[in-house]
Amino acid sequence: MMKIEQIELFHIRIPLVAPFETSFGVTRERESILARVMCDGVVGWGECVADAAPGYSYETVTTAWHVISEYLIPALFADPPAEPRQIPQRFARVRGHNMAKATLEAAFWDIAAQQVGKSLRDYIGADRYTMRDRVVVGVSIGIQPTTERLVERVVNFRDIGYTRIKIKIKPGRDLDDVRAVRAAIPGVPLMVDANSAYTLSDANLFRQMEDLDLLMIEQPLGPDDIYEHSKLQRQLKTPICLDESIHSVADARFAIEIGACRIINIKQGRVGGLTNAIAVHDVCAENGIPVWCGGMLETGIGRALNVALAALPNFRLPGDLSASNRYYNPDLIDPPFEFNADGTLTVPTGHGLGVQLVTERLDRVTLRRETYKNERL
Ligand code: SMG
Ligand code: MG
């Protein structure tokens, strides 16, 4: 049994180096929750991917705090897991709230890996998978005030060496933007992410993108839709990638079976933690569906987890995992994640997450902090 001594939650707010605009809104400062779990004297960290507002998902920092503190922590104190893979079952009596669940599970993976003296990458890989040392990363560029500004930013990131560019689109800022970007970077892998801003009646718009050689179109239709995506995918040669719609292994199986997508974006927070994320990875691998690691503007804590996850073999496409300096200056960790000249991030080799949180930086961005002690010990 993992002997859980205490769990601390930190509500943080940290400014982004540049505003990030999607079809559902603008983020200037990232709000999040960090969980610090202590088991047998070993400390593990998890980061919540829910945002302050329910734009990407219904979960928010406030709902996640509520669910973690009132339900998930008590569930773990009452019935501590022997290993992190048992955690989804411990949380089964809470419906939904995957991002809240993933926050705590992450910290337990960090602890379990440290307890056996392994990096999280090697702990995930165990004897089952051949894990990568470096992961190929892309950059996700938000909607810009003008098309000219967008092209400028895209070219700038291409020049830094990012080998895959993703741009956000929304109605009114789609075809012209994508055409201008394609013209500026011919031959560079390019994709678009609509964050559910369209309906099936916009199929013609996506058909007009067919000759722009896009790597994929991410989440064009509703956040809970799978069926209509299958109708759209049938009309397109360009692969559809699902993000918002996939919350579980069952969703992934369904989407694959009805042909709703040819690629899946995996975010461990959206599927309720690393255990489920690995299971979605496996189902996709069995079905020949490549996956890539999505991003939620994580600090170095969440990024370290993502980078370890993306070392799995079926993460065959560049992830939304850019270097720390693309998000925060400074990041909460030191050293930060640096961009390698070959377009990759290096997977940390230290025990657990393998990154060092800077306490003074965390203190500076913390709005609220609460400690939950395990009285049952
Ligand atoms: O972390 O680089 C990142 C952001 C990647 O575009 C990104 N994320 O739908 O994939 C997505 C969005 C969701 C986050 S919007 C705040
Ligand atoms: Mg997306």
Short mmCIF file of C-alpha atoms and ligand atoms in Angstrom, two decimals:
data_model
loop_
_atom_site.label_atom_id
_atom_site.label_comp_id
_atom_site.label_asym_id
_atom_site.label_seq_id
_atom_site.Cartn_x
_atom_site.Cartn_y
_atom_site.Cartn_z
CA MET A 1 0.00 0.00 0.00
CA MET A 2 1.22 3.53 -0.70
CA LYS A 3 1.26 5.19 2.74
CA ILE A 4 -0.19 8.63 2.06
CA GLU A 5 0.87 11.11 4.73
CA GLN A 6 -0.54 14.31 3.33
CA ILE A 7 -1.68 16.11 0.21
CA GLU A 8 -1.25 19.82 -0.41
CA LEU A 9 -3.06 21.80 -3.09
CA PHE A 10 -1.80 25.05 -4.60
CA HIS A 11 -4.04 27.29 -6.68
CA ILE A 12 -1.61 29.12 -8.95
CA ARG A 13 -1.81 31.96 -11.46
CA ILE A 14 1.13 32.47 -13.77
CA PRO A 15 1.41 34.93 -16.68
CA LEU A 16 1.98 33.54 -20.20
CA VAL A 17 4.76 35.14 -22.24
CA ALA A 18 2.13 35.92 -24.90
CA PRO A 19 -1.69 35.72 -24.91
CA PHE A 20 -3.10 32.48 -26.37
CA GLU A 21 -6.34 32.84 -28.34
CA THR A 22 -8.55 29.94 -29.41
CA SER A 23 -12.07 29.78 -30.84
CA PHE A 24 -13.41 29.82 -27.26
CA GLY A 25 -11.41 32.70 -25.78
CA VAL A 26 -8.11 34.28 -24.81
CA THR A 27 -5.79 33.11 -22.04
CA ARG A 28 -3.33 35.69 -20.71
CA GLU A 29 -2.54 34.12 -17.37
CA ARG A 30 -2.75 30.40 -16.73
CA GLU A 31 -4.58 29.39 -13.59
CA SER A 32 -4.10 25.87 -12.39
CA ILE A 33 -3.78 23.60 -9.38
CA LEU A 34 -0.61 21.84 -8.34
CA ALA A 35 -0.91 18.86 -6.02
CA ARG A 36 1.97 17.90 -3.75
CA VAL A 37 1.56 14.40 -2.35
CA MET A 38 3.77 12.86 0.33
CA CYS A 39 3.99 9.07 0.72
CA ASP A 40 6.55 7.45 3.02
CA GLY A 41 8.54 10.68 2.92
CA VAL A 42 8.66 10.77 -0.89
CA VAL A 43 7.14 13.84 -2.54
CA GLY A 44 5.32 13.72 -5.87
CA TRP A 45 3.78 16.50 -7.96
CA GLY A 46 0.76 16.66 -10.23
CA GLU A 47 -0.62 19.54 -12.29
CA CYS A 48 -4.27 20.07 -13.12
CA VAL A 49 -5.03 20.99 -16.74
CA ALA A 50 -8.39 22.64 -16.01
CA ASP A 51 -8.41 26.37 -16.65
CA ALA A 52 -10.05 29.23 -14.70
CA ALA A 53 -12.97 29.32 -17.17
CA PRO A 54 -15.02 26.39 -18.58
CA GLY A 55 -13.97 27.13 -22.20
CA TYR A 56 -12.11 24.03 -23.30
CA SER A 57 -13.95 21.79 -20.84
CA TYR A 58 -16.69 22.07 -18.23
CA GLU A 59 -14.06 21.61 -15.54
CA THR A 60 -12.52 24.67 -13.95
CA VAL A 61 -9.92 25.31 -11.27
CA THR A 62 -12.80 25.78 -8.82
CA THR A 63 -14.64 22.57 -9.71
CA ALA A 64 -11.38 20.62 -9.68
CA TRP A 65 -10.44 21.99 -6.26
CA HIS A 66 -13.89 21.07 -4.95
CA VAL A 67 -13.82 17.54 -6.37
CA ILE A 68 -10.21 16.85 -5.35
CA SER A 69 -10.56 18.11 -1.79
CA GLU A 70 -14.09 16.86 -0.99
CA TYR A 71 -14.13 13.52 -2.83
CA LEU A 72 -10.86 12.33 -4.33
CA ILE A 73 -8.51 12.90 -1.40
CA PRO A 74 -10.95 11.22 1.04
CA ALA A 75 -11.31 8.26 -1.38
CA LEU A 76 -7.55 7.74 -1.39
CA PHE A 77 -7.14 8.19 2.37
CA ALA A 78 -9.92 5.63 2.94
CA ASP A 79 -8.52 3.04 0.53
CA PRO A 80 -4.92 3.79 -0.46
CA PRO A 81 -3.76 2.28 -3.75
CA ALA A 82 -0.90 -0.21 -3.93
CA GLU A 83 0.19 1.39 -7.20
CA PRO A 84 -0.97 4.27 -9.43
CA ARG A 85 -2.80 1.99 -11.87
CA GLN A 86 -5.38 1.26 -9.15
CA ILE A 87 -6.31 4.92 -8.80
CA PRO A 88 -8.97 5.14 -11.58
CA GLN A 89 -10.89 2.42 -9.77
CA ARG A 90 -10.59 4.30 -6.45
CA PHE A 91 -12.15 7.32 -8.16
CA ALA A 92 -14.90 5.37 -9.93
CA ARG A 93 -17.65 6.69 -7.68
CA VAL A 94 -17.03 10.21 -8.93
CA ARG A 95 -18.57 10.70 -12.37
CA GLY A 96 -16.58 12.73 -14.88
CA HIS A 97 -14.17 15.36 -13.55
CA ASN A 98 -11.32 13.67 -15.38
CA MET A 99 -8.97 16.63 -15.01
CA ALA A 100 -9.41 16.65 -11.23
CA LYS A 101 -8.74 12.89 -11.10
CA ALA A 102 -5.66 13.12 -13.33
CA THR A 103 -4.10 15.77 -11.06
CA LEU A 104 -3.75 13.41 -8.11
CA GLU A 105 -2.92 10.33 -10.16
CA ALA A 106 0.01 12.21 -11.71
CA ALA A 107 1.59 12.82 -8.31
CA PHE A 108 1.32 9.13 -7.46
CA TRP A 109 3.08 8.12 -10.68
CA ASP A 110 5.88 10.54 -9.78
CA ILE A 111 6.15 8.95 -6.32
CA ALA A 112 5.92 5.33 -7.52
CA ALA A 113 8.69 5.87 -10.07
CA GLN A 114 10.93 7.48 -7.43
CA GLN A 115 10.27 4.63 -5.01
CA VAL A 116 11.74 2.13 -7.46
CA GLY A 117 14.54 4.48 -8.49
CA LYS A 118 13.32 4.99 -12.04
CA SER A 119 12.50 7.90 -14.29
CA LEU A 120 8.79 8.23 -15.01
CA ARG A 121 9.60 7.31 -18.62
CA ASP A 122 11.18 4.01 -17.59
CA TYR A 123 8.48 3.34 -15.01
CA ILE A 124 5.78 3.78 -17.69
CA GLY A 125 7.75 1.70 -20.17
CA ALA A 126 8.45 -1.11 -17.68
CA ASP A 127 9.21 -4.22 -19.74
CA ARG A 128 6.33 -3.56 -22.10
CA TYR A 129 7.37 -0.71 -24.36
CA THR A 130 10.43 0.63 -26.11
CA MET A 131 10.52 4.24 -24.96
CA ARG A 132 12.06 7.21 -26.79
CA ASP A 133 14.87 9.37 -25.32
CA ARG A 134 13.67 12.49 -27.11
CA VAL A 135 10.22 13.43 -28.32
CA VAL A 136 9.50 15.39 -31.49
CA VAL A 137 7.56 18.51 -30.65
CA GLY A 138 5.49 21.05 -32.51
CA VAL A 139 4.08 24.44 -31.63
CA SER A 140 0.47 25.51 -31.33
CA ILE A 141 -0.07 29.11 -32.35
CA GLY A 142 -3.17 30.96 -31.22
CA ILE A 143 -5.37 33.22 -33.32
CA GLN A 144 -3.52 36.50 -33.95
CA PRO A 145 -4.94 40.02 -34.37
CA THR A 146 -4.21 39.92 -38.13
CA THR A 147 -3.23 37.37 -40.78
CA GLU A 148 0.08 39.23 -41.28
CA ARG A 149 0.89 38.90 -37.59
CA LEU A 150 0.01 35.20 -37.73
CA VAL A 151 2.31 34.57 -40.68
CA GLU A 152 5.09 36.44 -38.87
CA ARG A 153 4.71 34.29 -35.76
CA VAL A 154 4.54 31.08 -37.75
CA VAL A 155 7.72 31.93 -39.65
CA ASN A 156 9.40 32.88 -36.40
CA PHE A 157 8.66 29.47 -34.83
CA ARG A 158 9.63 27.67 -38.04
CA ASP A 159 12.96 29.54 -37.91
CA ILE A 160 13.52 28.45 -34.30
CA GLY A 161 13.26 24.89 -35.63
CA TYR A 162 9.77 23.67 -34.76
CA THR A 163 9.06 21.00 -37.36
CA ARG A 164 5.28 21.00 -37.09
CA ILE A 165 3.10 24.07 -36.92
CA LYS A 166 -0.49 24.11 -35.66
CA ILE A 167 -2.68 27.15 -35.99
CA LYS A 168 -5.97 27.80 -34.28
CA ILE A 169 -8.94 28.65 -36.45
CA LYS A 170 -12.45 29.99 -35.85
CA PRO A 171 -15.26 31.16 -38.14
CA GLY A 172 -14.06 34.28 -39.94
CA ARG A 173 -10.43 33.42 -39.26
CA ASP A 174 -9.98 30.23 -41.21
CA LEU A 175 -9.42 29.73 -44.92
CA ASP A 176 -7.57 33.00 -45.59
CA ASP A 177 -5.32 32.49 -42.57
CA VAL A 178 -4.53 28.90 -43.49
CA ARG A 179 -3.81 29.79 -47.14
CA ALA A 180 -1.51 32.63 -46.13
CA VAL A 181 0.39 30.43 -43.68
CA ARG A 182 0.67 27.58 -46.19
CA ALA A 183 2.07 29.97 -48.78
CA ALA A 184 4.66 31.25 -46.28
CA ILE A 185 5.89 27.81 -45.23
CA PRO A 186 5.45 25.45 -48.17
CA GLY A 187 6.36 21.87 -47.32
CA VAL A 188 6.33 22.37 -43.53
CA PRO A 189 3.92 20.03 -41.73
CA LEU A 190 0.91 22.22 -40.91
CA MET A 191 -2.38 21.52 -39.18
CA VAL A 192 -5.39 23.42 -37.87
CA ASP A 193 -7.34 23.16 -34.61
CA ALA A 194 -10.91 24.48 -34.53
CA ASN A 195 -11.72 23.61 -30.91
CA SER A 196 -15.25 22.64 -31.94
CA ALA A 197 -16.15 25.95 -33.59
CA TYR A 198 -17.93 24.44 -36.62
CA THR A 199 -20.89 22.26 -37.62
CA LEU A 200 -21.43 19.70 -40.37
CA SER A 201 -22.89 22.45 -42.53
CA ASP A 202 -19.35 23.84 -42.78
CA ALA A 203 -18.11 20.72 -44.59
CA ASN A 204 -17.49 22.80 -47.71
CA LEU A 205 -15.03 24.99 -45.82
CA PHE A 206 -12.97 21.94 -44.90
CA ARG A 207 -13.16 20.62 -48.46
CA GLN A 208 -11.60 23.90 -49.55
CA MET A 209 -8.66 23.15 -47.26
CA GLU A 210 -8.02 19.80 -48.98
CA ASP A 211 -5.44 21.17 -51.40
CA LEU A 212 -3.42 22.88 -48.64
CA ASP A 213 -1.68 19.64 -47.69
CA LEU A 214 -2.72 19.76 -44.04
CA LEU A 215 -1.41 17.07 -41.71
CA MET A 216 -4.81 16.94 -40.03
CA ILE A 217 -7.85 18.96 -38.98
CA GLU A 218 -8.26 18.83 -35.20
CA GLN A 219 -11.69 18.80 -33.55
CA PRO A 220 -13.74 20.67 -36.15
CA LEU A 221 -17.17 19.75 -34.68
CA GLY A 222 -18.85 19.60 -31.27
CA PRO A 223 -16.89 18.79 -28.10
CA ASP A 224 -19.12 15.79 -27.34
CA ASP A 225 -19.73 14.72 -30.90
CA ILE A 226 -18.25 11.62 -32.49
CA TYR A 227 -20.97 10.64 -34.97
CA GLU A 228 -20.97 13.79 -37.09
CA HIS A 229 -17.18 13.72 -37.24
CA SER A 230 -17.54 10.34 -38.97
CA LYS A 231 -19.81 11.97 -41.54
CA LEU A 232 -17.31 14.76 -42.11
CA GLN A 233 -14.32 12.40 -42.25
CA ARG A 234 -16.05 10.45 -45.03
CA GLN A 235 -16.10 13.62 -47.14
CA LEU A 236 -12.41 14.44 -46.60
CA LYS A 237 -9.06 13.00 -47.56
CA THR A 238 -7.36 15.06 -44.84
CA PRO A 239 -7.34 13.13 -41.56
CA ILE A 240 -9.55 14.38 -38.75
CA CYS A 241 -7.96 14.30 -35.29
CA LEU A 242 -10.21 14.18 -32.25
CA ASP A 243 -9.29 16.05 -29.07
CA GLU A 244 -12.24 17.31 -26.96
CA SER A 245 -14.49 14.34 -27.88
CA ILE A 246 -12.26 11.60 -26.47
CA HIS A 247 -12.64 11.12 -22.70
CA SER A 248 -12.04 7.39 -22.39
CA VAL A 249 -10.93 4.16 -24.01
CA ALA A 250 -14.57 3.55 -24.93
CA ASP A 251 -14.74 6.89 -26.77
CA ALA A 252 -11.54 6.05 -28.64
CA ARG A 253 -12.84 2.62 -29.66
CA PHE A 254 -16.13 4.08 -30.83
CA ALA A 255 -14.48 6.88 -32.81
CA ILE A 256 -12.11 4.46 -34.50
CA GLU A 257 -14.81 1.92 -35.26
CA ILE A 258 -17.16 4.38 -36.95
CA GLY A 259 -14.35 6.19 -38.76
CA ALA A 260 -14.77 9.52 -36.96
CA CYS A 261 -11.03 10.24 -37.06
CA ARG A 262 -7.73 8.83 -38.28
CA ILE A 263 -5.61 10.37 -35.52
CA ILE A 264 -6.19 10.94 -31.80
CA ASN A 265 -4.78 13.69 -29.58
CA ILE A 266 -4.10 12.27 -26.11
CA LYS A 267 -4.23 14.56 -23.10
CA GLN A 268 -3.84 12.64 -19.88
CA GLY A 269 -5.96 15.24 -18.06
CA ARG A 270 -8.89 14.87 -20.47
CA VAL A 271 -8.99 11.07 -20.14
CA GLY A 272 -8.70 11.04 -16.34
CA GLY A 273 -5.02 10.32 -15.82
CA LEU A 274 -1.96 8.52 -17.02
CA THR A 275 -3.39 5.01 -16.63
CA ASN A 276 -6.24 5.79 -19.01
CA ALA A 277 -3.94 7.73 -21.33
CA ILE A 278 -1.71 4.68 -21.72
CA ALA A 279 -4.80 2.52 -22.33
CA VAL A 280 -6.00 4.91 -25.07
CA HIS A 281 -2.50 4.80 -26.56
CA ASP A 282 -2.68 0.99 -26.63
CA VAL A 283 -6.12 0.83 -28.25
CA CYS A 284 -5.00 3.25 -30.93
CA ALA A 285 -1.81 1.24 -31.52
CA GLU A 286 -3.81 -1.99 -31.94
CA ASN A 287 -5.97 -0.26 -34.53
CA GLY A 288 -3.17 1.46 -36.46
CA ILE A 289 -4.25 4.91 -35.33
CA PRO A 290 -1.30 7.22 -34.58
CA VAL A 291 -1.55 9.47 -31.53
CA TRP A 292 0.21 12.61 -30.38
CA CYS A 293 0.44 14.36 -27.05
CA GLY A 294 -1.81 17.36 -26.62
CA GLY A 295 -0.89 20.35 -24.47
CA MET A 296 -2.81 22.49 -22.00
CA LEU A 297 -0.27 25.27 -21.47
CA GLU A 298 1.30 23.26 -18.66
CA THR A 299 4.10 24.50 -16.44
CA GLY A 300 7.20 22.34 -16.29
CA ILE A 301 5.49 19.95 -13.86
CA GLY A 302 2.72 18.95 -16.26
CA ARG A 303 5.10 19.16 -19.20
CA ALA A 304 7.47 16.62 -17.63
CA LEU A 305 4.61 14.15 -17.33
CA ASN A 306 3.55 14.77 -20.94
CA VAL A 307 7.08 14.35 -22.25
CA ALA A 308 7.40 10.99 -20.45
CA LEU A 309 4.02 9.87 -21.83
CA ALA A 310 4.96 10.96 -25.35
CA ALA A 311 8.01 8.66 -25.18
CA LEU A 312 5.62 5.72 -25.79
CA PRO A 313 6.00 4.15 -29.24
CA ASN A 314 2.60 5.00 -30.76
CA PHE A 315 3.13 8.74 -30.17
CA ARG A 316 4.14 8.93 -33.81
CA LEU A 317 3.33 12.57 -34.52
CA PRO A 318 4.87 15.72 -32.99
CA GLY A 319 3.05 16.83 -29.82
CA ASP A 320 1.89 20.24 -28.57
CA LEU A 321 4.90 20.19 -26.28
CA SER A 322 7.02 23.23 -26.83
CA ALA A 323 9.99 24.47 -24.80
CA SER A 324 9.32 26.21 -21.47
CA ASN A 325 10.24 29.64 -22.87
CA ARG A 326 7.33 29.50 -25.32
CA TYR A 327 4.96 29.64 -22.32
CA TYR A 328 6.51 31.04 -19.15
CA ASN A 329 9.47 33.16 -18.22
CA PRO A 330 10.52 31.80 -15.91
CA ASP A 331 8.90 28.36 -15.80
CA LEU A 332 8.29 26.93 -12.31
CA ILE A 333 11.06 24.38 -12.88
CA ASP A 334 14.79 24.83 -13.21
CA PRO A 335 16.39 23.93 -15.54
CA PRO A 336 13.51 24.57 -17.96
CA PHE A 337 12.64 22.36 -20.94
CA GLU A 338 14.97 23.48 -23.75
CA PHE A 339 14.38 23.00 -27.44
CA ASN A 340 16.95 20.70 -29.10
CA ALA A 341 18.28 21.58 -32.56
CA ASP A 342 16.69 18.41 -33.97
CA GLY A 343 13.18 19.65 -33.11
CA THR A 344 12.84 17.61 -29.92
CA LEU A 345 12.61 17.88 -26.15
CA THR A 346 14.76 15.50 -24.14
CA VAL A 347 12.86 13.14 -21.85
CA PRO A 348 14.15 13.68 -18.28
CA THR A 349 16.22 10.81 -16.87
CA GLY A 350 16.11 11.75 -13.16
CA HIS A 351 13.93 9.71 -10.84
CA GLY A 352 10.19 10.34 -11.12
CA LEU A 353 9.27 13.40 -13.17
CA GLY A 354 12.96 14.30 -13.15
CA VAL A 355 12.42 18.06 -12.92
CA GLN A 356 13.15 20.46 -10.07
CA LEU A 357 10.41 22.82 -8.89
CA VAL A 358 11.67 26.20 -7.65
CA THR A 359 9.84 26.81 -4.36
CA GLU A 360 10.23 30.63 -4.37
CA ARG A 361 8.67 30.76 -7.83
CA LEU A 362 5.78 28.60 -6.74
CA ASP A 363 5.24 30.83 -3.67
CA ARG A 364 5.13 33.91 -5.89
CA VAL A 365 2.32 32.53 -8.10
CA THR A 366 0.28 30.80 -5.37
CA LEU A 367 -3.14 32.34 -4.64
CA ARG A 368 -4.35 29.72 -2.18
CA ARG A 369 -2.78 26.76 -0.46
CA GLU A 370 -4.38 24.03 1.63
CA THR A 371 -2.96 20.96 3.40
CA TYR A 372 -4.95 17.75 3.88
CA LYS A 373 -3.40 15.45 6.46
CA ASN A 374 -4.21 11.76 6.53
CA GLU A 375 -5.70 11.30 10.00
CA ARG A 376 -6.07 7.55 9.44
CA LEU A 377 -2.33 6.90 9.56
O1 SMG B 1 0.18 23.56 -24.45
O2 SMG B 1 1.04 24.24 -26.31
C1 SMG B 1 0.08 24.04 -25.57
C2 SMG B 1 -1.27 24.43 -26.06
C3 SMG B 1 -1.72 23.50 -27.11
O3 SMG B 1 -3.40 24.22 -28.59
C4 SMG B 1 -3.16 23.73 -27.52
N1 SMG B 1 -4.11 23.34 -26.67
O4 SMG B 1 -7.22 22.32 -28.07
O5 SMG B 1 -5.30 21.45 -28.26
C5 SMG B 1 -6.02 22.33 -27.81
C6 SMG B 1 -5.51 23.46 -26.94
C7 SMG B 1 -6.24 23.50 -25.65
C8 SMG B 1 -5.74 24.49 -24.66
S1 SMG B 1 -6.42 26.03 -24.87
C9 SMG B 1 -6.03 26.92 -23.43
MG MG B 2 -7.10 20.77 -29.55
#
